[in-house]
Short mmCIF file of C-alpha atoms and ligand atoms in Angstrom, two decimals:
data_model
loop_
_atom_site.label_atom_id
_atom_site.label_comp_id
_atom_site.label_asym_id
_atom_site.label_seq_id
_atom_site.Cartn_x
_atom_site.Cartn_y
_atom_site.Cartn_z
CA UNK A 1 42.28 -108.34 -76.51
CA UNK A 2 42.61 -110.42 -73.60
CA UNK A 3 41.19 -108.41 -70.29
CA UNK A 4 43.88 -107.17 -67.77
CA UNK A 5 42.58 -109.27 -64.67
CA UNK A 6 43.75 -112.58 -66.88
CA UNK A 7 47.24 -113.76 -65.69
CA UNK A 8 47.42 -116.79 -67.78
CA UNK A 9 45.67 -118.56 -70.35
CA UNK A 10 45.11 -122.43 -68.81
CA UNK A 11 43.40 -123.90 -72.01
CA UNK A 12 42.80 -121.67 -75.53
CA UNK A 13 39.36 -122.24 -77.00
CA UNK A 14 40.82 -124.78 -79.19
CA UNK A 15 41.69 -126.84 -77.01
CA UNK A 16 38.45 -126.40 -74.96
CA UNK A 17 36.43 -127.21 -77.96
CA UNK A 18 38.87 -130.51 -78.79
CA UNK A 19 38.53 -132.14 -75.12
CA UNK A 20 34.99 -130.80 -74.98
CA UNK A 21 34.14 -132.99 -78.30
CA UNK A 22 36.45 -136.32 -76.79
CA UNK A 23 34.60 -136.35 -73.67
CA UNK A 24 31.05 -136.25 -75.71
CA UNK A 25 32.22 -139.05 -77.73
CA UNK A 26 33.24 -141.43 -74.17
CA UNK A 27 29.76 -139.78 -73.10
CA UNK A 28 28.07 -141.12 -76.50
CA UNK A 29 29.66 -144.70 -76.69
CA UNK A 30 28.87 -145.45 -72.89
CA UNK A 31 24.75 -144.12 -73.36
CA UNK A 32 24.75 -145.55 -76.99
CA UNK A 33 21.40 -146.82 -77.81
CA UNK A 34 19.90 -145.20 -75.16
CA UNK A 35 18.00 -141.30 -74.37
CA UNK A 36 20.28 -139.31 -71.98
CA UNK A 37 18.94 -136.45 -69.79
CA UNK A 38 21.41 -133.64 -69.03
CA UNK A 39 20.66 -131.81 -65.74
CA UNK A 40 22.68 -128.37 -65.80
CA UNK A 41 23.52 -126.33 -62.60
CA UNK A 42 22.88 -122.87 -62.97
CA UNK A 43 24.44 -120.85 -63.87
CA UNK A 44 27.75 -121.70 -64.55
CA UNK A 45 27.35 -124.54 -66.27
CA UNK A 46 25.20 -124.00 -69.23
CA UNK A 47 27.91 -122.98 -71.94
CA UNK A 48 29.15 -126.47 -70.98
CA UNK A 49 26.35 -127.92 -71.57
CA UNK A 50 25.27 -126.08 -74.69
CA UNK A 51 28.99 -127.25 -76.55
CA UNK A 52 28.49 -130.44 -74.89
CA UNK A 53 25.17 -131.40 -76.06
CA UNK A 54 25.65 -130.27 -79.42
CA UNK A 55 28.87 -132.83 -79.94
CA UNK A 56 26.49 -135.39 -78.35
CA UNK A 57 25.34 -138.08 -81.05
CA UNK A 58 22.54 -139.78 -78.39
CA UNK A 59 19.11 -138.35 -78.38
CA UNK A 60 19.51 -135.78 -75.43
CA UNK A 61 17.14 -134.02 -73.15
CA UNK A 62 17.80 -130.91 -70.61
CA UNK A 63 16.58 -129.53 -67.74
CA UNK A 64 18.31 -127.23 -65.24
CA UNK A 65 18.13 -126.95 -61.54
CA UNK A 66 19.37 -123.80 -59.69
CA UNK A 67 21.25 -124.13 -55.88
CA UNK A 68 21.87 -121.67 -53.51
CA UNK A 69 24.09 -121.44 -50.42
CA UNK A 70 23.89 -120.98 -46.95
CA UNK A 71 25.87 -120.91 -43.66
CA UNK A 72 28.75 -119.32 -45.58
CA UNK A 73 31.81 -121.74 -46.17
CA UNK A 74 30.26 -124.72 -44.82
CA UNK A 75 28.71 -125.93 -48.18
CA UNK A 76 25.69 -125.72 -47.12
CA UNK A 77 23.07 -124.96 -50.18
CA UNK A 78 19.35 -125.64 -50.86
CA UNK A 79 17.59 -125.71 -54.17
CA UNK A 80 16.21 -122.47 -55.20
CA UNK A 81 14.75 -123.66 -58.81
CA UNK A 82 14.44 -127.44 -59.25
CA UNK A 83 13.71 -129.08 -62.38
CA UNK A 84 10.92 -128.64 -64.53
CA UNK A 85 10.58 -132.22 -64.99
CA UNK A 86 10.70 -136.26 -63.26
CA UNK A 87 13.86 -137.68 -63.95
CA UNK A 88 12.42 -141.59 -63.04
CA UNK A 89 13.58 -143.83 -65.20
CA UNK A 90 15.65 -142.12 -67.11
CA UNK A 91 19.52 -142.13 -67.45
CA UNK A 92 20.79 -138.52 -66.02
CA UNK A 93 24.23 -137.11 -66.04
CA UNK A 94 24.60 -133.95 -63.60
CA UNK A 95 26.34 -131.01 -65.97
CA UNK A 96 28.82 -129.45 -63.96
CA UNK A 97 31.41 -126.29 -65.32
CA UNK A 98 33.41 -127.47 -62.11
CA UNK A 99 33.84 -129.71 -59.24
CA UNK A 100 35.59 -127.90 -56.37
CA UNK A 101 34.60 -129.37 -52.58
CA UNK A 102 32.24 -131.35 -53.80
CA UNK A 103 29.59 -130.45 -51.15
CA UNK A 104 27.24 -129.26 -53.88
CA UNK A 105 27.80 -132.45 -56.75
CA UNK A 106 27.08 -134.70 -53.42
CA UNK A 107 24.26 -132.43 -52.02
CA UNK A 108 22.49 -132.55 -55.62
CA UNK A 109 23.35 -136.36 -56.22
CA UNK A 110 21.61 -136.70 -53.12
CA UNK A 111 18.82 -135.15 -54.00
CA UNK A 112 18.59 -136.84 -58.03
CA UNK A 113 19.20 -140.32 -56.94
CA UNK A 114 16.00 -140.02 -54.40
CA UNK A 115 13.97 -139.64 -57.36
CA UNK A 116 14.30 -143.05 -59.16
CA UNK A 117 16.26 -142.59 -62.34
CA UNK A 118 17.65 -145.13 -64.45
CA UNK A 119 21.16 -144.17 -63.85
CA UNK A 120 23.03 -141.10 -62.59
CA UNK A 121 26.48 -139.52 -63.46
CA UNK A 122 28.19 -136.64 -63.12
CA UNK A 123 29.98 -134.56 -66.18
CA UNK A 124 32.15 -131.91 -65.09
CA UNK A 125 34.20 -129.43 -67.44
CA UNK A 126 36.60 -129.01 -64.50
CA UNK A 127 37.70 -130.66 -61.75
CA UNK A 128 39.89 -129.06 -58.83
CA UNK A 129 40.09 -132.45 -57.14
CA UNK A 130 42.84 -130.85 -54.98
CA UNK A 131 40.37 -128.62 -53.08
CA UNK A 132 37.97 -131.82 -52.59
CA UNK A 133 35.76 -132.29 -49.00
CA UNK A 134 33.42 -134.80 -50.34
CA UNK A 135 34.33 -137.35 -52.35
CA UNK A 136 32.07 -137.67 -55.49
CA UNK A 137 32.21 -139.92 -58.09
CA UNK A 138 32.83 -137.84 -61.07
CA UNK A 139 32.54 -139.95 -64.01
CA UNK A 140 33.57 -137.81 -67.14
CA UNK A 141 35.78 -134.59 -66.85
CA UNK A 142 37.19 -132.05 -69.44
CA UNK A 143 40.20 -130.96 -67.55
CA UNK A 144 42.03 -130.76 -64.18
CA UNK A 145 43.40 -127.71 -63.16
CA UNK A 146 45.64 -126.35 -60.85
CA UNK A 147 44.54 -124.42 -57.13
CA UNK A 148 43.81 -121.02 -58.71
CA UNK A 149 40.96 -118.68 -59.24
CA UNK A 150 39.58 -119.74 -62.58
CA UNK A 151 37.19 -117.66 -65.56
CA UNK A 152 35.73 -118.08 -68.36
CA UNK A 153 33.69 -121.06 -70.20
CA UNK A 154 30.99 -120.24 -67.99
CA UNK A 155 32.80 -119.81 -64.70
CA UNK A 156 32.47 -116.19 -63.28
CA UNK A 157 34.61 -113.11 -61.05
CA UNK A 158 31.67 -111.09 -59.93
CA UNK A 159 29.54 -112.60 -62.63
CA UNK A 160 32.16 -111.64 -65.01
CA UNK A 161 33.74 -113.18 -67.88
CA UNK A 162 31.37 -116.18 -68.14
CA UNK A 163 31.58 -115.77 -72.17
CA UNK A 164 35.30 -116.30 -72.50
CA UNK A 165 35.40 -119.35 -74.59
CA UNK A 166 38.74 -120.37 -73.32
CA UNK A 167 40.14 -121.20 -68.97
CA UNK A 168 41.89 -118.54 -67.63
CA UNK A 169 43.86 -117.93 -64.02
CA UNK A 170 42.36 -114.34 -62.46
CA UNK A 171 44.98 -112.37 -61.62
CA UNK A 172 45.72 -111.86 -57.96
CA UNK A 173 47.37 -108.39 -58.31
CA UNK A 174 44.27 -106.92 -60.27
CA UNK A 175 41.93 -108.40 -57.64
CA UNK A 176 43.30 -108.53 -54.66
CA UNK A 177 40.49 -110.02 -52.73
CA UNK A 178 40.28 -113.34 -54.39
C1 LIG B 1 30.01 -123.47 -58.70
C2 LIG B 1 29.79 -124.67 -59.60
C3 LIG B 1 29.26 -125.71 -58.67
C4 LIG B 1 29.88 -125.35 -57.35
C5 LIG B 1 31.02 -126.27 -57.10
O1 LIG B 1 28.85 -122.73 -58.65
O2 LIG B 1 28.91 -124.40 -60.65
O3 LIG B 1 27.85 -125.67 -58.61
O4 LIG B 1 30.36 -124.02 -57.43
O5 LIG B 1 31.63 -125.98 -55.87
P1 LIG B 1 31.81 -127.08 -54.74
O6 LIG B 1 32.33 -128.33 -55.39
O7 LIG B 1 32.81 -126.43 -53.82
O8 LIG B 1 30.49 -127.30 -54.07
P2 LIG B 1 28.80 -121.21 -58.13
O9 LIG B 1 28.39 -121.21 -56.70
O10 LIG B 1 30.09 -120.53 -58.46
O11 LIG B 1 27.57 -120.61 -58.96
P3 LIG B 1 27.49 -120.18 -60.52
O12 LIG B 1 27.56 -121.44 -61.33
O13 LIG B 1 26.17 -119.51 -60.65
O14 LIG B 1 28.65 -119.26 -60.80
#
């Protein structure tokens, strides 16, 4: 049953899985004979990268860094949990379940390409280039969507509704504060 604070579905699970499986085949031509290392934001994007790694076909390494914000709208964030492991040398593409401002994609690029690695891209599931501050180079995305208040596929309301498998609009009447 599809939960009442769900106006409209934006992409079905089908179709999520579909683009999900194109964009790891562009993703697997352009690293072909190479070892990629996927850096995932927490927390939103790690049912991204779970589908997407899995429909990879290059040898593929994680690691996951966690942000948080500060000085309210202003994009300000810091990292709270950074990775586990150096990234020099290798080829990294930043995870993303979506690119909205783009304060945080540029803060974190920031912050990766100081470290030395091979190469470094950015991967995004979604991209709401309308609402974009900084302008990142986002080098593979899944889908762009409209100015609305988005769920599921990892993207939460009140850390709700992460597990949908498919894109959904919130609905505005049910929560009026979004
Ligand atoms: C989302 C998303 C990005 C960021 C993008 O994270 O995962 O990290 O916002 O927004 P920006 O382009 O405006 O900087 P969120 O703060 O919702 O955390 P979550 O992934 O834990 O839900």
């Amino acid at each position: 049953m599809t939960p009442p604070a769900i106006e409209r579905i934006l992409f079905t699970e089908e179709q999520v899985d579909a683009r999900i499986r194109e964009v790891a085949a562009e993703i697997s031509a352009r690293y072909e004979g190479r070892d990629l290392k996927l850096v995932a934001v927490l927390k939103g994007a790690v049912f991204f990268l779970c589908a997407l790694a899995r429909a990879l076909t290059v040898p593929v390494k994680i690691d996951f860094l966690a942000i948080s914000s500060f000085g309210g709208h202003s994009g300000q964030v810091r990292i709270a949990k950074d990775l586990d492991h150096p990234i020099e040398d290798e080829d990294v593409l930043l995870i993303e379940d979506i690119v909205d401002t783009g304060l945080t994609t540029r803060y974190l690029l920031q912050s990766l390409a100081g470290r030395s690695p091979r190469s470094l891209g950015v991967c995004t599931l979604l991209d709401r280039s309308v609402r974009r501050i900084a302008q990142v180079p986002v080098d593979f995305r899944c889908f762009e969507i409209p100015d609305r208040f988005v769920i599921g596929c990892g993207l939460d309301y009140k850390q709700l509704y992460r597990n949908l498998g498919y894109i959904a609009v919130l609905n505005p009447d049910k929560n009026r504060e979004v």
